[in-house]
mmCIF file of C-alpha atoms in Angstrom:
data_model
loop_
_atom_site.group_PDB
_atom_site.id
_atom_site.type_symbol
_atom_site.label_atom_id
_atom_site.label_comp_id
_atom_site.label_asym_id
_atom_site.label_seq_id
_atom_site.Cartn_x
_atom_site.Cartn_y
_atom_site.Cartn_z
ATOM 1 C CA MET A 407 -26.330 14.720 -24.835
ATOM 2 C CA LYS A 408 -23.957 17.623 -24.242
ATOM 3 C CA ASN A 409 -22.994 16.263 -20.810
ATOM 4 C CA LEU A 410 -22.408 12.810 -22.303
ATOM 5 C CA LEU A 411 -20.135 14.296 -24.959
ATOM 6 C CA SER A 412 -18.202 16.212 -22.291
ATOM 7 C CA LEU A 413 -17.760 13.025 -20.293
ATOM 8 C CA LYS A 414 -16.397 11.192 -23.349
ATOM 9 C CA VAL A 415 -13.951 14.010 -24.084
ATOM 10 C CA LEU A 416 -12.741 14.080 -20.471
ATOM 11 C CA THR A 417 -12.314 10.312 -20.527
ATOM 12 C CA LEU A 418 -10.186 10.450 -23.677
ATOM 13 C CA VAL A 419 -8.084 13.264 -22.222
ATOM 14 C CA ALA A 420 -7.607 11.298 -18.991
ATOM 15 C CA LEU A 421 -6.488 8.183 -20.875
ATOM 16 C CA LEU A 422 -3.997 10.252 -22.870
ATOM 17 C CA ILE A 423 -2.617 11.888 -19.718
ATOM 18 C CA PHE A 424 -2.236 8.536 -17.942
ATOM 19 C CA THR A 425 -0.512 6.949 -20.956
ATOM 20 C CA LEU A 426 1.921 9.820 -21.482
ATOM 21 C CA THR A 427 2.727 10.037 -17.769
ATOM 22 C CA ALA A 428 3.294 6.291 -17.434
ATOM 23 C CA ASN A 429 5.508 6.198 -20.524
ATOM 24 C CA ALA A 430 7.525 9.197 -19.314
ATOM 25 C CA GLN A 431 8.466 7.545 -16.016
ATOM 26 C CA SER A 432 11.672 5.514 -16.235
ATOM 27 C CA VAL A 433 10.745 3.866 -12.922
ATOM 28 C CA PRO A 434 7.006 3.291 -12.507
ATOM 29 C CA ARG A 435 5.246 4.478 -9.366
ATOM 30 C CA PRO A 436 8.347 6.215 -7.893
ATOM 31 C CA GLU A 437 6.525 7.929 -5.004
ATOM 32 C CA TYR A 438 6.699 6.615 -1.424
ATOM 33 C CA PRO A 439 4.089 3.815 -1.297
ATOM 34 C CA ARG A 440 2.742 4.069 2.285
ATOM 35 C CA PRO A 441 1.803 7.669 3.213
ATOM 36 C CA ASP A 442 0.222 6.771 6.568
ATOM 37 C CA LEU A 443 3.495 5.309 7.916
ATOM 38 C CA ALA A 444 6.236 7.105 6.017
ATOM 39 C CA ARG A 445 9.967 6.717 6.536
ATOM 40 C CA ALA A 446 12.644 9.083 5.286
ATOM 41 C CA GLU A 447 15.291 6.520 4.297
ATOM 42 C CA TRP A 448 13.966 4.266 1.567
ATOM 43 C CA GLN A 449 14.564 3.065 -1.992
ATOM 44 C CA THR A 450 12.072 1.843 -4.576
ATOM 45 C CA LEU A 451 12.505 -1.553 -6.206
ATOM 46 C CA ASN A 452 9.887 -0.848 -8.857
ATOM 47 C CA GLY A 453 10.953 -1.115 -12.471
ATOM 48 C CA ALA A 454 12.599 -3.841 -14.533
ATOM 49 C CA TRP A 455 12.888 -7.329 -13.002
ATOM 50 C CA GLN A 456 13.842 -10.582 -14.690
ATOM 51 C CA PHE A 457 10.738 -12.736 -15.071
ATOM 52 C CA GLU A 458 9.824 -16.323 -15.927
ATOM 53 C CA PHE A 459 6.699 -18.419 -16.264
ATOM 54 C CA ASP A 460 6.951 -21.793 -14.499
ATOM 55 C CA ASP A 461 4.002 -23.685 -15.965
ATOM 56 C CA ALA A 462 5.623 -27.056 -15.203
ATOM 57 C CA ASN A 463 6.355 -25.969 -11.601
ATOM 58 C CA ARG A 464 10.050 -26.866 -11.933
ATOM 59 C CA GLY A 465 11.581 -23.819 -10.262
ATOM 60 C CA LEU A 466 11.689 -25.027 -6.669
ATOM 61 C CA LYS A 467 13.065 -28.443 -7.593
ATOM 62 C CA GLU A 468 15.689 -26.950 -9.901
ATOM 63 C CA GLY A 469 16.658 -24.226 -7.448
ATOM 64 C CA TRP A 470 15.836 -21.145 -9.496
ATOM 65 C CA TYR A 471 16.235 -19.088 -6.332
ATOM 66 C CA LYS A 472 19.908 -19.956 -5.959
ATOM 67 C CA THR A 473 22.672 -17.541 -6.887
ATOM 68 C CA PRO A 474 24.405 -17.462 -9.234
ATOM 69 C CA ALA A 475 21.699 -18.862 -11.492
ATOM 70 C CA GLN A 476 20.599 -18.740 -15.077
ATOM 71 C CA LYS A 477 18.885 -15.551 -16.094
ATOM 72 C CA PHE A 478 15.148 -15.579 -16.585
ATOM 73 C CA SER A 479 14.060 -15.165 -20.193
ATOM 74 C CA ARG A 480 11.686 -12.209 -19.816
ATOM 75 C CA THR A 481 11.638 -8.727 -18.325
ATOM 76 C CA ILE A 482 8.668 -7.333 -16.412
ATOM 77 C CA GLN A 483 7.942 -3.858 -15.108
ATOM 78 C CA VAL A 484 7.070 -4.129 -11.414
ATOM 79 C CA PRO A 485 4.531 -3.430 -9.898
ATOM 80 C CA PHE A 486 2.378 -4.372 -12.901
ATOM 81 C CA ALA A 487 1.103 -7.949 -13.260
ATOM 82 C CA PHE A 488 2.110 -9.901 -16.369
ATOM 83 C CA GLN A 489 -1.493 -9.790 -17.625
ATOM 84 C CA THR A 490 -1.248 -6.004 -18.120
ATOM 85 C CA LYS A 491 0.039 -3.841 -20.947
ATOM 86 C CA LEU A 492 2.209 -1.728 -18.628
ATOM 87 C CA SER A 493 4.057 -4.834 -17.418
ATOM 88 C CA GLY A 494 5.618 -5.152 -20.862
ATOM 89 C CA ILE A 495 4.318 -8.731 -21.201
ATOM 90 C CA ASN A 496 0.542 -8.366 -21.648
ATOM 91 C CA ASP A 497 -0.320 -12.079 -21.548
ATOM 92 C CA PRO A 498 -3.818 -12.819 -20.137
ATOM 93 C CA SER A 499 -3.493 -16.623 -20.350
ATOM 94 C CA TYR A 500 -3.123 -19.002 -17.409
ATOM 95 C CA HIS A 501 0.277 -19.033 -15.683
ATOM 96 C CA ASP A 502 -0.169 -20.026 -12.038
ATOM 97 C CA VAL A 503 3.512 -20.005 -11.004
ATOM 98 C CA VAL A 504 5.786 -17.090 -11.863
ATOM 99 C CA TRP A 505 9.289 -16.034 -10.805
ATOM 100 C CA TYR A 506 10.967 -12.653 -10.409
ATOM 101 C CA ARG A 507 14.631 -11.766 -9.942
ATOM 102 C CA ARG A 508 16.603 -8.527 -9.682
ATOM 103 C CA ASN A 509 19.876 -7.221 -8.338
ATOM 104 C CA LEU A 510 19.610 -5.446 -5.014
ATOM 105 C CA ASP A 511 21.979 -2.535 -4.526
ATOM 106 C CA VAL A 512 21.745 -1.472 -0.890
ATOM 107 C CA PRO A 513 23.177 2.017 -0.226
ATOM 108 C CA ALA A 514 26.046 2.134 2.270
ATOM 109 C CA ASN A 515 24.138 4.472 4.581
ATOM 110 C CA PHE A 516 21.428 1.818 4.916
ATOM 111 C CA ARG A 517 23.987 -0.413 6.648
ATOM 112 C CA ALA A 518 25.437 2.207 9.008
ATOM 113 C CA GLY A 519 25.272 1.712 12.773
ATOM 114 C CA ASN A 520 22.620 -0.686 14.006
ATOM 115 C CA LYS A 521 20.073 -0.035 11.248
ATOM 116 C CA ARG A 522 17.919 -2.866 9.987
ATOM 117 C CA VAL A 523 16.916 -3.178 6.325
ATOM 118 C CA MET A 524 13.286 -4.090 5.635
ATOM 119 C CA LEU A 525 12.062 -5.454 2.303
ATOM 120 C CA ASN A 526 8.437 -4.386 1.751
ATOM 121 C CA PHE A 527 5.778 -5.683 -0.633
ATOM 122 C CA GLY A 528 2.535 -3.754 -1.057
ATOM 123 C CA ALA A 529 0.750 -6.900 -2.246
ATOM 124 C CA VAL A 530 1.490 -10.147 -4.100
ATOM 125 C CA ASP A 531 -1.354 -12.299 -5.394
ATOM 126 C CA TYR A 532 -1.596 -14.956 -3.982
ATOM 127 C CA GLU A 533 1.293 -16.805 -2.309
ATOM 128 C CA ALA A 534 4.858 -15.494 -2.249
ATOM 129 C CA ILE A 535 8.229 -16.932 -1.242
ATOM 130 C CA VAL A 536 11.171 -14.518 -1.113
ATOM 131 C CA TRP A 537 14.898 -15.295 -1.196
ATOM 132 C CA ILE A 538 17.872 -12.998 -0.665
ATOM 133 C CA ASN A 539 21.145 -14.294 -2.121
ATOM 134 C CA GLY A 540 19.648 -17.768 -2.309
ATOM 135 C CA GLU A 541 18.548 -17.795 1.355
ATOM 136 C CA ARG A 542 14.858 -17.793 2.214
ATOM 137 C CA ALA A 543 13.797 -14.471 3.724
ATOM 138 C CA GLY A 544 10.191 -15.479 4.310
ATOM 139 C CA GLU A 545 6.865 -16.307 2.767
ATOM 140 C CA HIS A 546 3.389 -14.814 2.744
ATOM 141 C CA ARG A 547 -0.080 -16.012 1.817
ATOM 142 C CA GLY A 548 -2.866 -13.632 0.829
ATOM 143 C CA GLY A 549 -3.106 -11.448 -2.239
ATOM 144 C CA ASN A 550 -4.395 -8.214 -0.734
ATOM 145 C CA ALA A 551 -2.293 -7.486 2.342
ATOM 146 C CA PRO A 552 1.145 -5.850 2.639
ATOM 147 C CA PHE A 553 4.061 -7.721 4.190
ATOM 148 C CA ALA A 554 7.721 -7.152 4.989
ATOM 149 C CA PHE A 555 10.860 -9.099 5.900
ATOM 150 C CA ASP A 556 13.953 -8.036 7.820
ATOM 151 C CA ILE A 557 16.704 -8.965 5.354
ATOM 152 C CA THR A 558 19.655 -7.372 7.182
ATOM 153 C CA ASP A 559 21.400 -10.598 8.139
ATOM 154 C CA LEU A 560 21.047 -12.039 4.618
ATOM 155 C CA LEU A 561 22.763 -9.142 2.865
ATOM 156 C CA GLN A 562 26.301 -9.189 1.507
ATOM 157 C CA PRO A 563 28.542 -6.100 1.216
ATOM 158 C CA SER A 564 27.715 -6.024 -2.515
ATOM 159 C CA GLY A 565 26.251 -8.136 -5.313
ATOM 160 C CA ASN A 566 22.934 -8.891 -3.617
ATOM 161 C CA SER A 567 19.936 -10.382 -5.372
ATOM 162 C CA VAL A 568 16.267 -10.869 -4.538
ATOM 163 C CA VAL A 569 14.111 -13.651 -5.996
ATOM 164 C CA VAL A 570 10.338 -13.995 -5.638
ATOM 165 C CA ARG A 571 8.188 -16.993 -6.492
ATOM 166 C CA ALA A 572 4.460 -16.256 -6.730
ATOM 167 C CA PHE A 573 1.719 -18.872 -6.918
ATOM 168 C CA ASP A 574 -1.836 -17.869 -7.817
ATOM 169 C CA PRO A 575 -4.274 -20.677 -8.710
ATOM 170 C CA SER A 576 -6.210 -19.118 -11.581
ATOM 171 C CA THR A 577 -9.341 -21.272 -11.294
ATOM 172 C CA ASP A 578 -9.545 -21.600 -7.494
ATOM 173 C CA ARG A 579 -12.803 -19.904 -6.521
ATOM 174 C CA THR A 580 -12.280 -20.277 -2.754
ATOM 175 C CA ILE A 581 -9.569 -17.624 -2.423
ATOM 176 C CA PRO A 582 -10.335 -13.888 -2.205
ATOM 177 C CA ARG A 583 -10.342 -12.819 -5.853
ATOM 178 C CA GLY A 584 -12.718 -9.867 -6.101
ATOM 179 C CA LYS A 585 -13.666 -9.309 -9.747
ATOM 180 C CA GLN A 586 -10.920 -11.545 -11.164
ATOM 181 C CA PHE A 587 -12.466 -14.128 -13.493
ATOM 182 C CA TRP A 588 -11.483 -17.785 -13.327
ATOM 183 C CA GLU A 589 -12.306 -18.351 -17.008
ATOM 184 C CA PRO A 590 -9.744 -17.588 -19.753
ATOM 185 C CA LYS A 591 -11.432 -14.392 -20.989
ATOM 186 C CA SER A 592 -13.242 -11.561 -19.238
ATOM 187 C CA ALA A 593 -17.034 -11.675 -19.454
ATOM 188 C CA ALA A 594 -19.981 -9.730 -18.064
ATOM 189 C CA ILE A 595 -18.988 -8.482 -14.586
ATOM 190 C CA TRP A 596 -15.817 -10.586 -14.372
ATOM 191 C CA TYR A 597 -12.466 -9.134 -15.392
ATOM 192 C CA THR A 598 -8.828 -9.929 -16.122
ATOM 193 C CA ARG A 599 -6.899 -11.848 -13.463
ATOM 194 C CA THR A 600 -3.921 -10.506 -11.513
ATOM 195 C CA THR A 601 -1.002 -12.816 -10.693
ATOM 196 C CA GLY A 602 2.083 -12.009 -8.633
ATOM 197 C CA ILE A 603 3.394 -8.588 -7.616
ATOM 198 C CA TRP A 604 0.766 -5.894 -8.158
ATOM 199 C CA GLN A 605 1.715 -3.188 -5.666
ATOM 200 C CA PRO A 606 5.050 -1.399 -5.108
ATOM 201 C CA VAL A 607 8.180 -3.061 -3.702
ATOM 202 C CA TRP A 608 10.759 -1.124 -1.695
ATOM 203 C CA ILE A 609 13.444 -1.299 0.973
ATOM 204 C CA GLU A 610 13.760 1.020 3.949
ATOM 205 C CA THR A 611 15.674 1.255 7.193
ATOM 206 C CA VAL A 612 14.344 0.900 10.720
ATOM 207 C CA ALA A 613 15.869 0.784 14.178
ATOM 208 C CA PRO A 614 16.191 -2.513 16.105
ATOM 209 C CA THR A 615 13.043 -1.404 17.938
ATOM 210 C CA TYR A 616 10.707 0.337 15.528
ATOM 211 C CA VAL A 617 7.136 1.453 14.898
ATOM 212 C CA LYS A 618 5.264 -1.201 12.895
ATOM 213 C CA ARG A 619 1.795 0.348 12.780
ATOM 214 C CA LEU A 620 -0.300 3.177 14.140
ATOM 215 C CA ARG A 621 -3.977 3.051 15.066
ATOM 216 C CA ILE A 622 -5.304 6.605 15.058
ATOM 217 C CA THR A 623 -8.831 7.192 16.406
ATOM 218 C CA PRO A 624 -10.346 10.697 16.266
ATOM 219 C CA ASP A 625 -12.572 11.697 19.189
ATOM 220 C CA VAL A 626 -14.420 14.713 17.822
ATOM 221 C CA ASP A 627 -16.806 15.100 20.767
ATOM 222 C CA ASN A 628 -13.885 15.597 23.154
ATOM 223 C CA SER A 629 -11.600 17.502 20.741
ATOM 224 C CA GLN A 630 -8.868 14.894 20.928
ATOM 225 C CA VAL A 631 -7.251 12.052 19.023
ATOM 226 C CA LYS A 632 -6.122 8.725 20.449
ATOM 227 C CA ILE A 633 -3.026 7.010 19.076
ATOM 228 C CA GLU A 634 -2.014 3.399 19.640
ATOM 229 C CA THR A 635 1.541 2.542 18.612
ATOM 230 C CA ILE A 636 2.383 -1.028 17.647
ATOM 231 C CA LEU A 637 6.108 -1.742 18.032
ATOM 232 C CA ASN A 638 8.000 -4.771 16.755
ATOM 233 C CA GLN A 639 9.247 -5.589 20.275
ATOM 234 C CA PRO A 640 9.168 -4.189 23.825
ATOM 235 C CA THR A 641 11.338 -1.147 24.415
ATOM 236 C CA SER A 642 14.345 -0.853 26.699
ATOM 237 C CA ALA A 643 14.454 0.996 30.005
ATOM 238 C CA GLY A 644 14.123 4.752 29.644
ATOM 239 C CA GLU A 645 12.834 4.732 26.074
ATOM 240 C CA LYS A 646 9.729 6.792 25.388
ATOM 241 C CA LEU A 647 7.481 7.811 22.522
ATOM 242 C CA ARG A 648 7.026 11.415 21.439
ATOM 243 C CA PHE A 649 3.938 12.404 19.430
ATOM 244 C CA THR A 650 3.795 15.751 17.624
ATOM 245 C CA ALA A 651 0.708 16.962 15.750
ATOM 246 C CA THR A 652 0.955 19.924 13.390
ATOM 247 C CA LEU A 653 -1.589 21.790 11.286
ATOM 248 C CA ARG A 654 -0.469 23.896 8.324
ATOM 249 C CA GLY A 655 3.087 23.825 9.668
ATOM 250 C CA LYS A 656 2.145 24.961 13.181
ATOM 251 C CA THR A 657 2.692 22.613 16.137
ATOM 252 C CA ILE A 658 -0.633 21.895 17.823
ATOM 253 C CA GLN A 659 0.526 19.601 20.606
ATOM 254 C CA THR A 660 3.440 17.399 21.593
ATOM 255 C CA GLU A 661 2.802 14.502 23.939
ATOM 256 C CA ILE A 662 5.474 12.285 25.484
ATOM 257 C CA SER A 663 4.280 8.882 26.597
ATOM 258 C CA ALA A 664 5.228 7.206 29.814
ATOM 259 C CA GLN A 665 8.032 4.650 29.683
ATOM 260 C CA THR A 666 6.991 1.966 27.201
ATOM 261 C CA THR A 667 8.832 -1.053 28.610
ATOM 262 C CA GLY A 668 6.666 -4.166 28.449
ATOM 263 C CA GLY A 669 4.419 -5.979 26.012
ATOM 264 C CA ALA A 670 1.428 -3.626 25.914
ATOM 265 C CA ASN A 671 1.040 -1.240 23.001
ATOM 266 C CA PRO A 672 1.600 2.331 24.211
ATOM 267 C CA PHE A 673 -1.258 4.830 23.883
ATOM 268 C CA ALA A 674 -1.248 8.604 23.688
ATOM 269 C CA THR A 675 -4.030 11.186 23.633
ATOM 270 C CA LEU A 676 -3.516 14.533 21.918
ATOM 271 C CA HIS A 677 -5.864 17.388 22.798
ATOM 272 C CA LEU A 678 -6.761 19.650 19.884
ATOM 273 C CA ASN A 679 -7.991 23.089 20.868
ATOM 274 C CA ASP A 680 -10.225 24.644 18.197
ATOM 275 C CA GLN A 681 -10.102 21.408 16.228
ATOM 276 C CA ASP A 682 -10.424 21.709 12.463
ATOM 277 C CA LEU A 683 -12.779 18.972 11.270
ATOM 278 C CA TRP A 684 -12.367 16.886 8.120
ATOM 279 C CA SER A 685 -15.135 16.667 5.523
ATOM 280 C CA PRO A 686 -15.329 16.272 1.727
ATOM 281 C CA GLU A 687 -16.044 19.991 1.524
ATOM 282 C CA ARG A 688 -13.099 20.892 3.770
ATOM 283 C CA PRO A 689 -10.595 18.002 3.904
ATOM 284 C CA THR A 690 -8.348 19.266 6.688
ATOM 285 C CA LEU A 691 -5.529 16.912 7.641
ATOM 286 C CA TYR A 692 -3.235 17.107 10.650
ATOM 287 C CA ASP A 693 0.344 15.907 10.244
ATOM 288 C CA LEU A 694 1.620 13.503 12.898
ATOM 289 C CA ARG A 695 5.180 12.553 13.778
ATOM 290 C CA VAL A 696 5.903 9.645 16.115
ATOM 291 C CA GLU A 697 9.419 9.238 17.513
ATOM 292 C CA LEU A 698 10.896 6.569 19.741
ATOM 293 C CA THR A 699 13.480 8.268 21.946
ATOM 294 C CA SER A 700 16.280 6.975 24.154
ATOM 295 C CA ALA A 701 16.853 7.705 27.832
ATOM 296 C CA ASN A 702 18.996 10.717 26.846
ATOM 297 C CA ASN A 703 16.284 11.988 24.460
ATOM 298 C CA GLN A 704 17.948 10.902 21.199
ATOM 299 C CA THR A 705 15.655 9.798 18.380
ATOM 300 C CA ILE A 706 15.897 6.044 17.786
ATOM 301 C CA ASP A 707 13.074 5.576 15.277
ATOM 302 C CA ARG A 708 10.699 7.971 13.514
ATOM 303 C CA VAL A 709 7.647 7.733 11.276
ATOM 304 C CA ASP A 710 5.410 10.392 9.767
ATOM 305 C CA SER A 711 1.669 10.025 9.387
ATOM 306 C CA TYR A 712 -1.483 12.133 9.293
ATOM 307 C CA PHE A 713 -5.100 12.101 10.425
ATOM 308 C CA GLY A 714 -8.397 13.858 9.859
ATOM 309 C CA GLN A 715 -10.670 14.807 12.733
ATOM 310 C CA ARG A 716 -14.013 13.348 11.763
ATOM 311 C CA LYS A 717 -16.849 11.404 13.330
ATOM 312 C CA ILE A 718 -19.105 9.011 11.427
ATOM 313 C CA ALA A 719 -22.243 7.683 13.091
ATOM 314 C CA VAL A 720 -25.581 6.078 12.222
ATOM 315 C CA GLN A 721 -28.809 7.302 13.783
ATOM 316 C CA GLY A 722 -32.011 5.689 12.559
ATOM 317 C CA ASP A 723 -31.887 5.664 8.777
ATOM 318 C CA LYS A 724 -29.355 8.482 8.472
ATOM 319 C CA ILE A 725 -25.581 8.726 8.242
ATOM 320 C CA PHE A 726 -24.037 11.516 10.317
ATOM 321 C CA LEU A 727 -20.705 13.187 9.630
ATOM 322 C CA ASN A 728 -19.338 15.303 12.482
ATOM 323 C CA ASN A 729 -22.747 15.150 14.227
ATOM 324 C CA ASN A 730 -24.646 16.459 11.193
ATOM 325 C CA PRO A 731 -26.804 14.442 8.759
ATOM 326 C CA TYR A 732 -24.797 13.816 5.612
ATOM 327 C CA TYR A 733 -26.088 12.722 2.216
ATOM 328 C CA GLN A 734 -23.636 10.483 0.418
ATOM 329 C CA LYS A 735 -23.350 10.621 -3.364
ATOM 330 C CA LEU A 736 -21.098 7.634 -4.038
ATOM 331 C CA VAL A 737 -19.755 6.274 -7.294
ATOM 332 C CA LEU A 738 -19.325 2.500 -7.599
ATOM 333 C CA ASP A 739 -15.599 2.140 -8.266
ATOM 334 C CA GLN A 740 -14.149 -1.278 -9.075
ATOM 335 C CA GLY A 741 -10.596 0.032 -9.325
ATOM 336 C CA TYR A 742 -9.645 -1.341 -12.748
ATOM 337 C CA TRP A 743 -7.392 0.583 -15.140
ATOM 338 C CA GLN A 744 -7.301 0.000 -18.886
ATOM 339 C CA ASP A 745 -3.574 -0.719 -19.193
ATOM 340 C CA SER A 746 -2.786 -1.978 -15.681
ATOM 341 C CA THR A 747 -5.952 -3.684 -14.302
ATOM 342 C CA ILE A 748 -6.014 -3.290 -10.498
ATOM 343 C CA THR A 749 -2.673 -1.465 -10.223
ATOM 344 C CA PRO A 750 -2.989 2.312 -10.686
ATOM 345 C CA PRO A 751 -0.688 3.361 -13.552
ATOM 346 C CA THR A 752 0.609 6.526 -11.840
ATOM 347 C CA ASP A 753 0.048 8.584 -8.729
ATOM 348 C CA GLU A 754 -1.175 11.403 -10.967
ATOM 349 C CA ALA A 755 -3.815 9.069 -12.420
ATOM 350 C CA ILE A 756 -5.164 8.297 -8.948
ATOM 351 C CA LYS A 757 -5.427 11.985 -8.095
ATOM 352 C CA TYR A 758 -7.046 12.872 -11.422
ATOM 353 C CA ASP A 759 -9.620 10.078 -11.084
ATOM 354 C CA ILE A 760 -10.787 11.355 -7.694
ATOM 355 C CA GLU A 761 -10.790 14.985 -8.831
ATOM 356 C CA MET A 762 -12.975 14.097 -11.825
ATOM 357 C CA ALA A 763 -15.420 12.168 -9.637
ATOM 358 C CA LYS A 764 -15.757 15.231 -7.401
ATOM 359 C CA LYS A 765 -16.279 17.511 -10.407
ATOM 360 C CA PHE A 766 -19.157 15.284 -11.515
ATOM 361 C CA GLY A 767 -20.812 15.796 -8.127
ATOM 362 C CA PHE A 768 -19.780 12.716 -6.162
ATOM 363 C CA ASN A 769 -18.482 13.025 -2.593
ATOM 364 C CA GLY A 770 -17.203 9.471 -2.202
ATOM 365 C CA ALA A 771 -16.868 5.975 -3.618
ATOM 366 C CA ARG A 772 -17.969 2.481 -2.825
ATOM 367 C CA LYS A 773 -14.717 0.647 -3.566
ATOM 368 C CA HIS A 774 -16.182 -2.600 -4.849
ATOM 369 C CA GLN A 775 -14.511 -5.969 -4.232
ATOM 370 C CA LYS A 776 -11.005 -4.552 -3.930
ATOM 371 C CA VAL A 777 -8.482 -3.664 -1.230
ATOM 372 C CA GLU A 778 -7.143 -0.443 -2.678
ATOM 373 C CA ASP A 779 -3.631 0.923 -3.021
ATOM 374 C CA PRO A 780 -2.644 3.058 0.029
ATOM 375 C CA ARG A 781 -1.921 5.970 -2.323
ATOM 376 C CA TRP A 782 -5.563 5.928 -3.441
ATOM 377 C CA LEU A 783 -6.709 6.132 0.171
ATOM 378 C CA TYR A 784 -4.242 8.952 0.796
ATOM 379 C CA TRP A 785 -5.606 11.022 -2.077
ATOM 380 C CA CYS A 786 -9.172 10.406 -0.865
ATOM 381 C CA ASP A 787 -8.140 11.798 2.520
ATOM 382 C CA LYS A 788 -6.252 14.688 0.940
ATOM 383 C CA LEU A 789 -8.873 15.708 -1.621
ATOM 384 C CA GLY A 790 -11.964 14.994 0.479
ATOM 385 C CA PHE A 791 -13.589 11.775 -0.737
ATOM 386 C CA LEU A 792 -15.562 9.366 1.444
ATOM 387 C CA VAL A 793 -14.734 5.661 1.136
ATOM 388 C CA TRP A 794 -16.899 2.595 1.635
ATOM 389 C CA GLY A 795 -14.270 -0.143 1.582
ATOM 390 C CA GLU A 796 -14.774 -3.796 0.708
ATOM 391 C CA MET A 797 -12.644 -6.899 0.861
ATOM 392 C CA ALA A 798 -11.994 -8.823 -2.350
ATOM 393 C CA ASN A 799 -14.473 -11.649 -1.891
ATOM 394 C CA ALA A 800 -14.265 -15.289 -2.910
ATOM 395 C CA PHE A 801 -16.846 -16.833 -5.220
ATOM 396 C CA ASP A 802 -17.259 -20.089 -3.296
ATOM 397 C CA ILE A 803 -16.654 -20.907 0.376
ATOM 398 C CA TYR A 804 -13.767 -18.648 1.225
ATOM 399 C CA THR A 805 -10.518 -18.908 3.164
ATOM 400 C CA ASP A 806 -9.255 -16.502 5.824
ATOM 401 C CA ASP A 807 -6.060 -15.711 3.915
ATOM 402 C CA TYR A 808 -6.322 -12.171 2.640
#
């Protein structure tokens, strides 16, 4: 009974902290959204956007994406879906087509030299079309995956605008929906729907040739880590990649790849003497910097990431972590927040949630029917929390559009 009372008190305190923190932030979720592929020059687009329901599906025909255009009648706080309290709208009823618009002030330094400006969306449920200054920048289908568009050539010197149309069929049970209910009200194990933008939006600069993704694979048995770098296009003659791993501010190894010209993704292997292994009890993380350099050794593009040296294996009926049997004590976490459904209200709330789970004796979570925010995964890595990840499933025969 005493433990139950303590849990209730902690829950009330947590809700108060999350509410006060969210209300205190003039721009919601201001932190950099993608810690595993971080860039120094960026600007959040979270916060107030113009917003409109389009229940009659008139927007495309009437050209709502054109500029100048009539203002939308509502205001929404991105990245929260209109069904949530933190969005400022808090309307759980069916609205399958919604529109967003905001001014886009691009800093002058973003346009200097040969920089390219990328517009990033953490996730939009379910289909999105994006326009810059009335010109289509691109479209994306799938409510759980990030996407980005190069908007450089669509930008004007000033007075830019971005418009987003999102379509999410509320009652379609064939699309990946996780725990989102297709009926008007939540019931049993089915919860409030999410429509439109539900993860952060931001712009950032890249070089003409830039790092799109990293695949980092620890090799604990050989005290090394393998890194595959996915670029947006083949490099030019003489360009190389430089990989630098550091631990607690000390450089562990720097590796320079061979010339990367061609279509294959370049690989690098970093050797880690006296490697410091990651575990929930000791969540050691190495910092990683990847730089694309020119023939005269000038940095063209740079991203910062991190990794933990750990090995997970299955032998018989046991799970092994770093070659030792490991007993998992996992909490079933469906990733819903009281005032913001599947969007975490603040970065502090994510961190607090994981810290509380650890204090109650759990060493990880089964993230049920949800592709989680990258900041949640980052804090799991940072604080030492195992993750069993799941895709947001469909209820009926599903599509391949995530």
